[in-house]
Coordinates of C-alpha atoms in Angstrom, one line a residue:
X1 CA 45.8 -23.7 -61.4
X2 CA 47.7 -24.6 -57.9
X3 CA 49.1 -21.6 -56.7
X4 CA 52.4 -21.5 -55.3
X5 CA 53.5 -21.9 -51.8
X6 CA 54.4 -18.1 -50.0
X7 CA 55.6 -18.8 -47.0
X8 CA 56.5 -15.1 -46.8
X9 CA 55.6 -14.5 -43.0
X10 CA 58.9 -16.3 -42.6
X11 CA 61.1 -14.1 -43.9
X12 CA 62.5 -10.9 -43.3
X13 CA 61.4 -7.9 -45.7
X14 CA 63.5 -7.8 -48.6
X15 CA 63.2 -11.8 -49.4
X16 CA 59.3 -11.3 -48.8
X17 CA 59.4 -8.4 -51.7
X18 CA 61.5 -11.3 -53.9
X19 CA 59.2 -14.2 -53.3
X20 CA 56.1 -12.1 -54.2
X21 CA 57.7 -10.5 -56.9
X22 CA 58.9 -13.6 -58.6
X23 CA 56.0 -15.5 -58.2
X24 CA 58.6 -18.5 -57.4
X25 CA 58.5 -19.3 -53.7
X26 CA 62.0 -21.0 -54.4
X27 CA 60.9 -24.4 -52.7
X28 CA 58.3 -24.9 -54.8
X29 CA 60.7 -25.0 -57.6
X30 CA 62.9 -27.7 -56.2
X31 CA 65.3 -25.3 -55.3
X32 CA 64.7 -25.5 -51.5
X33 CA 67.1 -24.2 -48.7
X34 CA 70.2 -22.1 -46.0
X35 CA 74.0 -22.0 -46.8
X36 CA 75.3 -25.0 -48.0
X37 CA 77.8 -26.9 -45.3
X38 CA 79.7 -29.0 -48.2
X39 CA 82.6 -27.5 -49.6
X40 CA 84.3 -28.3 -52.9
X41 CA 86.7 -30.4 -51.4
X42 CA 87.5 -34.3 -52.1
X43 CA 84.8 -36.7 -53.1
X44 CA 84.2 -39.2 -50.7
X45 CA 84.4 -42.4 -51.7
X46 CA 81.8 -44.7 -49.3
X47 CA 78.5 -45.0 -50.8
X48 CA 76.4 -42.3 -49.7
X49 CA 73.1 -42.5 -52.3
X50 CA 70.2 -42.3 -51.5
X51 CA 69.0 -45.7 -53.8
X52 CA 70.9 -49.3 -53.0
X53 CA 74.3 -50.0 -54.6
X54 CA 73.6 -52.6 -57.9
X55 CA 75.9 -55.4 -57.9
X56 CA 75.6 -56.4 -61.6
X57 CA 77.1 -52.5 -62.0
X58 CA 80.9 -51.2 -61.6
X59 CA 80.9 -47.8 -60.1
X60 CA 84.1 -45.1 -59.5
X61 CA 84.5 -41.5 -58.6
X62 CA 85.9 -39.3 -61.1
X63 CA 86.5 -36.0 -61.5
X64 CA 86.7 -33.5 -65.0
X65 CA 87.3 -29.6 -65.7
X66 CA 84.8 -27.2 -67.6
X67 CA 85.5 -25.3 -69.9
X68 CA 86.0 -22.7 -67.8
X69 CA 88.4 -24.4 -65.6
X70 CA 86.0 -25.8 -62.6
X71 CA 86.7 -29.2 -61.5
X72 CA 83.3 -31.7 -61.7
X73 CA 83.0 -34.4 -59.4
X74 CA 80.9 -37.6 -60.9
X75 CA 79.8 -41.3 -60.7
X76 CA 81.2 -43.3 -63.7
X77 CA 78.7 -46.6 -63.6
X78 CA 79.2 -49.3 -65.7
X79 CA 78.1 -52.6 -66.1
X80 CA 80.2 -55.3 -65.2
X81 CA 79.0 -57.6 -67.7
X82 CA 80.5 -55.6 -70.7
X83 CA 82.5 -57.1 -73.0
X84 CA 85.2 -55.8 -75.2
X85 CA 83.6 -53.2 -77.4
X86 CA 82.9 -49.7 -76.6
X87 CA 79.4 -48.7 -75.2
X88 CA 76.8 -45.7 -75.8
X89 CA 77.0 -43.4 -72.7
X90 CA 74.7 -41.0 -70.9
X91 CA 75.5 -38.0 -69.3
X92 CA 73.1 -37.6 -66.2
X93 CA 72.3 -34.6 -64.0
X94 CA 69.4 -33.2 -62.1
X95 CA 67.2 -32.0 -60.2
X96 CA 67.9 -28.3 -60.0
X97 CA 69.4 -27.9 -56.3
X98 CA 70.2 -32.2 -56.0
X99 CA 73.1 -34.1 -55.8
X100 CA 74.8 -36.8 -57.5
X101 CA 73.8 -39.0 -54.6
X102 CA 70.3 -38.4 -55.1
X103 CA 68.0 -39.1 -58.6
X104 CA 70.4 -38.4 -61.3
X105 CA 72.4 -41.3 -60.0
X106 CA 69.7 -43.3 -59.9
X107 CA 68.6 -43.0 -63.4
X108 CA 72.7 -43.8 -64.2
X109 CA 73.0 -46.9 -62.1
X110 CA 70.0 -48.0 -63.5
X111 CA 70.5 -47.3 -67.1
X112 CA 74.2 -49.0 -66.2
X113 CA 72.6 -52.2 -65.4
X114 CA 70.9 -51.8 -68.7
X115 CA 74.1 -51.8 -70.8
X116 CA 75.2 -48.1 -70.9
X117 CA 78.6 -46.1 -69.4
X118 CA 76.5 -43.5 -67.6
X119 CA 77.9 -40.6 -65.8
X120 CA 76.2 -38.6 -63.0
X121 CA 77.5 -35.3 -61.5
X122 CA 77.2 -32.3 -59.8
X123 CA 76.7 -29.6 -61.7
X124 CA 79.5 -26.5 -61.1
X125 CA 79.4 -24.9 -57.5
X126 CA 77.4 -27.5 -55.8
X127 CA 78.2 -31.0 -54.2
X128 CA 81.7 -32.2 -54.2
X129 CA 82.4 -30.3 -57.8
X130 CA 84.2 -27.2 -57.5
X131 CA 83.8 -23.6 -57.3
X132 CA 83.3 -20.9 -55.2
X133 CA 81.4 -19.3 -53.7
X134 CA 79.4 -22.3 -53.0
X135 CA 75.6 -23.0 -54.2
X136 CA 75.6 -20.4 -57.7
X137 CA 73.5 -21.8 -60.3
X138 CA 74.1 -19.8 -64.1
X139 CA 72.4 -21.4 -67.3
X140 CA 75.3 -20.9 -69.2
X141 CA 77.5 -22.5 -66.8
X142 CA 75.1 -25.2 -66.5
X143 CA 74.5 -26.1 -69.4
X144 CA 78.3 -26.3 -70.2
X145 CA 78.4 -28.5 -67.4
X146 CA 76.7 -31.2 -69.5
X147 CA 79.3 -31.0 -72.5
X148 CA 82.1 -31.3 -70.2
X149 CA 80.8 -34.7 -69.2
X150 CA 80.6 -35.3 -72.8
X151 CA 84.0 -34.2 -73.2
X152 CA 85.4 -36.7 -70.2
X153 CA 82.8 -39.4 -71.9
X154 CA 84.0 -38.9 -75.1
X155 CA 87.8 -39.9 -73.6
X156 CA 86.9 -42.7 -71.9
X157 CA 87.9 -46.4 -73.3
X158 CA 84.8 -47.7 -72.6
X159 CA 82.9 -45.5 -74.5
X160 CA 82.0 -45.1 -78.1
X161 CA 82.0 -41.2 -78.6
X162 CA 79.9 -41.1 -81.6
X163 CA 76.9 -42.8 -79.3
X164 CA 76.3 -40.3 -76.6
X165 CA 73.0 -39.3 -74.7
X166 CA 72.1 -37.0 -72.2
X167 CA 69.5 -37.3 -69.0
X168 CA 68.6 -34.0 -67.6
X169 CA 66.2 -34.2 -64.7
X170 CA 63.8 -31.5 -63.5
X171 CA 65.5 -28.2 -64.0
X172 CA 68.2 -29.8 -65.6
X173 CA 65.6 -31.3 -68.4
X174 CA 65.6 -28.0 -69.6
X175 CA 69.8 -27.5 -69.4
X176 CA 70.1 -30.9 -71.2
X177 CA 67.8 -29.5 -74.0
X178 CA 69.5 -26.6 -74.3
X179 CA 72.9 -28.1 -74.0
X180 CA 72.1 -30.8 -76.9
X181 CA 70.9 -28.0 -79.1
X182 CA 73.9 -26.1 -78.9
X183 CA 76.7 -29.5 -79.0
X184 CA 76.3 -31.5 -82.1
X185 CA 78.6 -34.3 -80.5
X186 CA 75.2 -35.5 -78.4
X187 CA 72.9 -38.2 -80.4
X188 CA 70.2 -38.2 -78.2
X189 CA 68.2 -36.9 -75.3
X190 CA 65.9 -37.1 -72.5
X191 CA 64.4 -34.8 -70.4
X192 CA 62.4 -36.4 -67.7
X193 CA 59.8 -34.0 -65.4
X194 CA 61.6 -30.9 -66.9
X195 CA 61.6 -27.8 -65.9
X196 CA 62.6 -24.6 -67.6
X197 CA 64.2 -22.6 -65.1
X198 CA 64.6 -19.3 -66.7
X199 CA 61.0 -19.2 -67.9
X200 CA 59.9 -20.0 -64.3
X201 CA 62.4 -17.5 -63.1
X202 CA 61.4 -14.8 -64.8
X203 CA 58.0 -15.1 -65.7
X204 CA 56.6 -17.1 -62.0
X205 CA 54.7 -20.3 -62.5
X206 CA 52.0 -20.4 -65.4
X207 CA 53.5 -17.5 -66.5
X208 CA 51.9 -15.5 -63.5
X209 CA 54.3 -12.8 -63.0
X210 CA 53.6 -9.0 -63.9
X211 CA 56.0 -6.2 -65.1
X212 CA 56.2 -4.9 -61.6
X213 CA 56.7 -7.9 -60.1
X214 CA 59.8 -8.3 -62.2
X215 CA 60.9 -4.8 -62.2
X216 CA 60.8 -5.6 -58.4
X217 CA 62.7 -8.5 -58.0
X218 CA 65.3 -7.4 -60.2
X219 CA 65.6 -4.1 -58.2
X220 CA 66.6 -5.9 -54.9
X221 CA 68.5 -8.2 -56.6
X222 CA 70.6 -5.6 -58.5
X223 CA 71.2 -3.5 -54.9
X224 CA 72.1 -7.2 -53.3
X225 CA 75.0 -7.1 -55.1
X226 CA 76.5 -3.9 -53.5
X227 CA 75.7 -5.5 -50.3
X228 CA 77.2 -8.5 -51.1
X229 CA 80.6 -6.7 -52.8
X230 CA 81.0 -4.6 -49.6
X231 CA 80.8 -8.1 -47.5
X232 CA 83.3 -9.9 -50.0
X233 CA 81.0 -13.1 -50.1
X234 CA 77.2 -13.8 -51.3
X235 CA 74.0 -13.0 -49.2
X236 CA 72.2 -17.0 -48.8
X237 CA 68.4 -17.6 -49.0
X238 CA 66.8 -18.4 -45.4
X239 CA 65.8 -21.8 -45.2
X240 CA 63.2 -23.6 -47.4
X241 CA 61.6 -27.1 -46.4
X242 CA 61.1 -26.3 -42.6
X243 CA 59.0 -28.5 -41.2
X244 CA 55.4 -28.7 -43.0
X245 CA 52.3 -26.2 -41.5
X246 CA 49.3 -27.7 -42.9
X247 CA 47.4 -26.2 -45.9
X248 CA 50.4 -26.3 -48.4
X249 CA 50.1 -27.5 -52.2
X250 CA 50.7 -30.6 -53.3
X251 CA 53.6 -30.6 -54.9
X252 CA 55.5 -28.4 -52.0
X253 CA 54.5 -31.3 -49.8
X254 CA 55.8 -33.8 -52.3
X255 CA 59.4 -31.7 -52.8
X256 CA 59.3 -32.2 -48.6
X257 CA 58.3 -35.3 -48.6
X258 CA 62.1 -36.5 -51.0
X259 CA 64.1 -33.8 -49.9
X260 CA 63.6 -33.3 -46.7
X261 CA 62.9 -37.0 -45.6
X262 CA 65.0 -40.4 -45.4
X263 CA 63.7 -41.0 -49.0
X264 CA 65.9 -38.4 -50.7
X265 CA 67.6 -36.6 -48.4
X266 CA 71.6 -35.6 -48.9
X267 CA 73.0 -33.3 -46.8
X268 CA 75.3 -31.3 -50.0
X269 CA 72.1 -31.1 -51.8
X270 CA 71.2 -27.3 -52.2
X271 CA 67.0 -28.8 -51.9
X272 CA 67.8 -30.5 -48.4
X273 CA 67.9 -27.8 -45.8
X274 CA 70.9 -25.4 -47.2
X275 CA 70.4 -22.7 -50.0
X276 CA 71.2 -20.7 -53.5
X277 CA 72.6 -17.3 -52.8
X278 CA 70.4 -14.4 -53.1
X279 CA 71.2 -13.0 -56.5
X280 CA 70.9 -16.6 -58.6
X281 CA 68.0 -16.0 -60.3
X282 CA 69.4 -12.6 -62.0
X283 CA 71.2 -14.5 -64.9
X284 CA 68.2 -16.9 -65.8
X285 CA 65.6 -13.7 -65.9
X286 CA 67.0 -12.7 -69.4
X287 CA 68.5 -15.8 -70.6
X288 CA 65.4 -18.0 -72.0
X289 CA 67.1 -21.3 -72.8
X290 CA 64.9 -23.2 -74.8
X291 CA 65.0 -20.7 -77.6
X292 CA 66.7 -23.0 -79.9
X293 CA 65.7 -26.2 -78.9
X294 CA 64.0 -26.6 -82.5
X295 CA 67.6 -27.2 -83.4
X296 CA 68.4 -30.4 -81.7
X297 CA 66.8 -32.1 -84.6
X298 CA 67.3 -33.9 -86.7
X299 CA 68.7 -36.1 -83.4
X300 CA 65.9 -37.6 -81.3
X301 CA 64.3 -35.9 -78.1
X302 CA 62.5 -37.9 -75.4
X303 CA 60.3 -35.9 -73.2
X304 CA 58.8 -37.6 -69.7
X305 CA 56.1 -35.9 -67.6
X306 CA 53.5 -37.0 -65.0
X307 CA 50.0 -36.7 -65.7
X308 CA 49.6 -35.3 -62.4
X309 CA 52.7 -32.9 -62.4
X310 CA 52.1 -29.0 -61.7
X311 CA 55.2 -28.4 -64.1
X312 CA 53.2 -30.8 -67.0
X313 CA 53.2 -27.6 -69.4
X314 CA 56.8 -27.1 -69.8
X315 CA 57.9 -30.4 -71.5
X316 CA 54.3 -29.8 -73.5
X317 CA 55.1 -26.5 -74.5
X318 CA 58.5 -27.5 -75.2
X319 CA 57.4 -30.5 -77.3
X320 CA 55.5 -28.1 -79.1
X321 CA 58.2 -26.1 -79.8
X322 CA 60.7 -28.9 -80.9
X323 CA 61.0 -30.0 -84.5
X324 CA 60.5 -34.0 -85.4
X325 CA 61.7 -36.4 -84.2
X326 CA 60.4 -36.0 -80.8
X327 CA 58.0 -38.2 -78.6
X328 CA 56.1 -36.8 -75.5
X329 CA 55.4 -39.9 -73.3
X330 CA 52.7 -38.7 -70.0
X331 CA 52.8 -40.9 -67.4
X332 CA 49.4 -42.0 -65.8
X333 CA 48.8 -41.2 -62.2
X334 CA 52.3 -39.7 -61.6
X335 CA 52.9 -36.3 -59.8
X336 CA 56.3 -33.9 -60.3
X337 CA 58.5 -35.4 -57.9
X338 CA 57.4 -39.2 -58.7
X339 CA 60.2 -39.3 -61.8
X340 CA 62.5 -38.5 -59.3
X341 CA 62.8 -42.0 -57.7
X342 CA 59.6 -44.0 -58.0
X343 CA 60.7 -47.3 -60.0
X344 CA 57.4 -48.3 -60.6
X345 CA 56.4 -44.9 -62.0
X346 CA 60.1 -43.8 -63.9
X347 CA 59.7 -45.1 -67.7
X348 CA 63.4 -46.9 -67.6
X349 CA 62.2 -49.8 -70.0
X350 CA 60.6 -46.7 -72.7
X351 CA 64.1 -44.7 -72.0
X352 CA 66.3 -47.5 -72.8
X353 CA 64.4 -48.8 -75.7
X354 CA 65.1 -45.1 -77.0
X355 CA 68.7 -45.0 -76.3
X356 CA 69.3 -48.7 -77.9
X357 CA 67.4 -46.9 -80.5
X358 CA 69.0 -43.7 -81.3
X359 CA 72.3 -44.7 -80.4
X360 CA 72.6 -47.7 -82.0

């Protein structure tokens, strides 16, 4: 199996101890990065993706609270060509650590020119959505990220509430699984190259991590949190994607290679050159979210995966795990970071088929 990425000689002591003990090398989990320069403040409204505008496709900024009262910027697409009647939507986010800007609203614009209302957004503390301090990632707060954007779908005029879908990308596969499981509101779902972040988190990748290990991280995360009381704001990860050495895996090359590149870079994303605080993994290394995600059924699941994918074996063990019905589609030839943006790799004609499906 690959082994991940340590580029501990980097670091100072205390993030070296973390990065062994974890197992997680944070940018080989997509979660590359230093402090993050965006703030929460207004959305901008130029186009700033990182794919080409869609003229067949309407697109405005919006903006929606949690339920715990943090305001979520997004991208409302819709297809021009529409008609009168209320559509199905999607609620889109993902990768762990991306933008709005970046793959999630890709997969909306495209499934837009396809004949959905799709929303992409930034998940609470990141991008132009609120909260503070900036760059916090929680699985609870995440995950309740995706049923406020089925609350603000659900309001929408354009939308037919009782035909909503969600899209969770990489680490927020795994949030959309959990999400659906837990609102009963959601038809449908698909979890394209997914990742589950807190088994990664707390167990390292292929399960590699030891009791120590653990017991180690959890130890300098737990004193971080004096440290960072006593400063009044949160300790930040050094930088992940510096410039490549040679000798890396493949898949930390491939993270660089979108992230940190004119092909995917944004400069709010957490992944390109900025960073989660210190103490974000502490709340996913208890907090196993996939636990229920046999209860999603009896409404549809989609999992997509690359054959050539180093995180393959967590939509495989959580197809195993789901109840019917649920498809597992592999696709040929495709690494990790491929289902990000590669159009000739992402399965958009086998995801809308499901939708048009499932949400009829």
């Amino acid at each position: 199996m690959p082994m991940p990425y340590d580029p501990a000689d980097d670091f100072n002591p205390t993030r070296r101890g973390l990065m062994k003990a974890t197992g997680v090398a944070m940018a080989v989990m997509s979660i590359t990065p230093a402090i993050a320069a965006a703030e929460s403040g207004g959305a901008t409204e130029i186009w700033d993706k990182t794919f080409p505008k869609i003229e067949a496709v309407d697109h405005r900024k919006v903006s929606f609270k949690t339920r715990y009262g943090i305001l979520l910027s997004g991208d409302l697409y819709m297809p021009k060509a529409r008609g009168d009647a209320p559509l199905a939507a999607l609620a889109v986010s993902g990768p762990f650590g991306a933008v709005k800007e970046q793959s999630s609203g890709l997969y909306a614009q495209t499934m837009a020119e396809r004949g959905f209302v799709t929303l992409a957004f930034d998940p609470s503390y990141t991008g132009e959505s609120g909260g503070e301090p900036r760059n916090i990632a929680s699985p609870d707060i995440n995950t309740e990220d995706f049923s406020a954007a089925v609350d603000f779908l659900g309001l929408q005029p354009a939308v037919d509430r009782e035909r909503i879908g969600i899209i969770g990308i990489c680490g927020f596969g795994g949030m959309a699984l959990n999400a659906v499981a837990v609102d009963k509101r959601v038809k449908a779902v698909v979890a394209s190259t997914m990742y589950d972040m807190t088994r990664v988190m707390a167990k390292g990748y292929f399960d590699s991590m030891t009791p120590e290990q653990r017991a180690e991280a959890l130890e300098q995360m737990s004193r971080q949190r004096w440290v960072d009381a006593e400063q009044g704001t949160p300790a930040y990860q050094p930088p992940f994607n510096p410039p490549l050495k040679g000798g890396e895996p493949q898949f930390v090359v491939d993270y660089h290679d979108y992230y940190a590149t004119p092909r995917g870079y944004h400069p709010r994303a957490v992944n390109s050159g900025n960073a989660w605080s210190q103490t974000t993994p502490m709340s996913f290394m208890n907090m196993p979210i996939l636990t229920y995600i046999a209860e999603i059924a009896p409404r549809p699941l989609l999992l997509i995966h690359g054959e050539k994918a180093h995180s393959r074996y967590f939509s495989e063990t959580a197809f195993a795990k789901a109840a019917d019905p649920k498809e597992l589609v592999i696709v040929p030839g495709a690494s990790h970071v491929d289902l990000y943006d590669r159009m000739d790799k992402i399965s958009f004609d086998r995801i809308a088929a499901f939708f048009e499906r499932t949400l009829a």
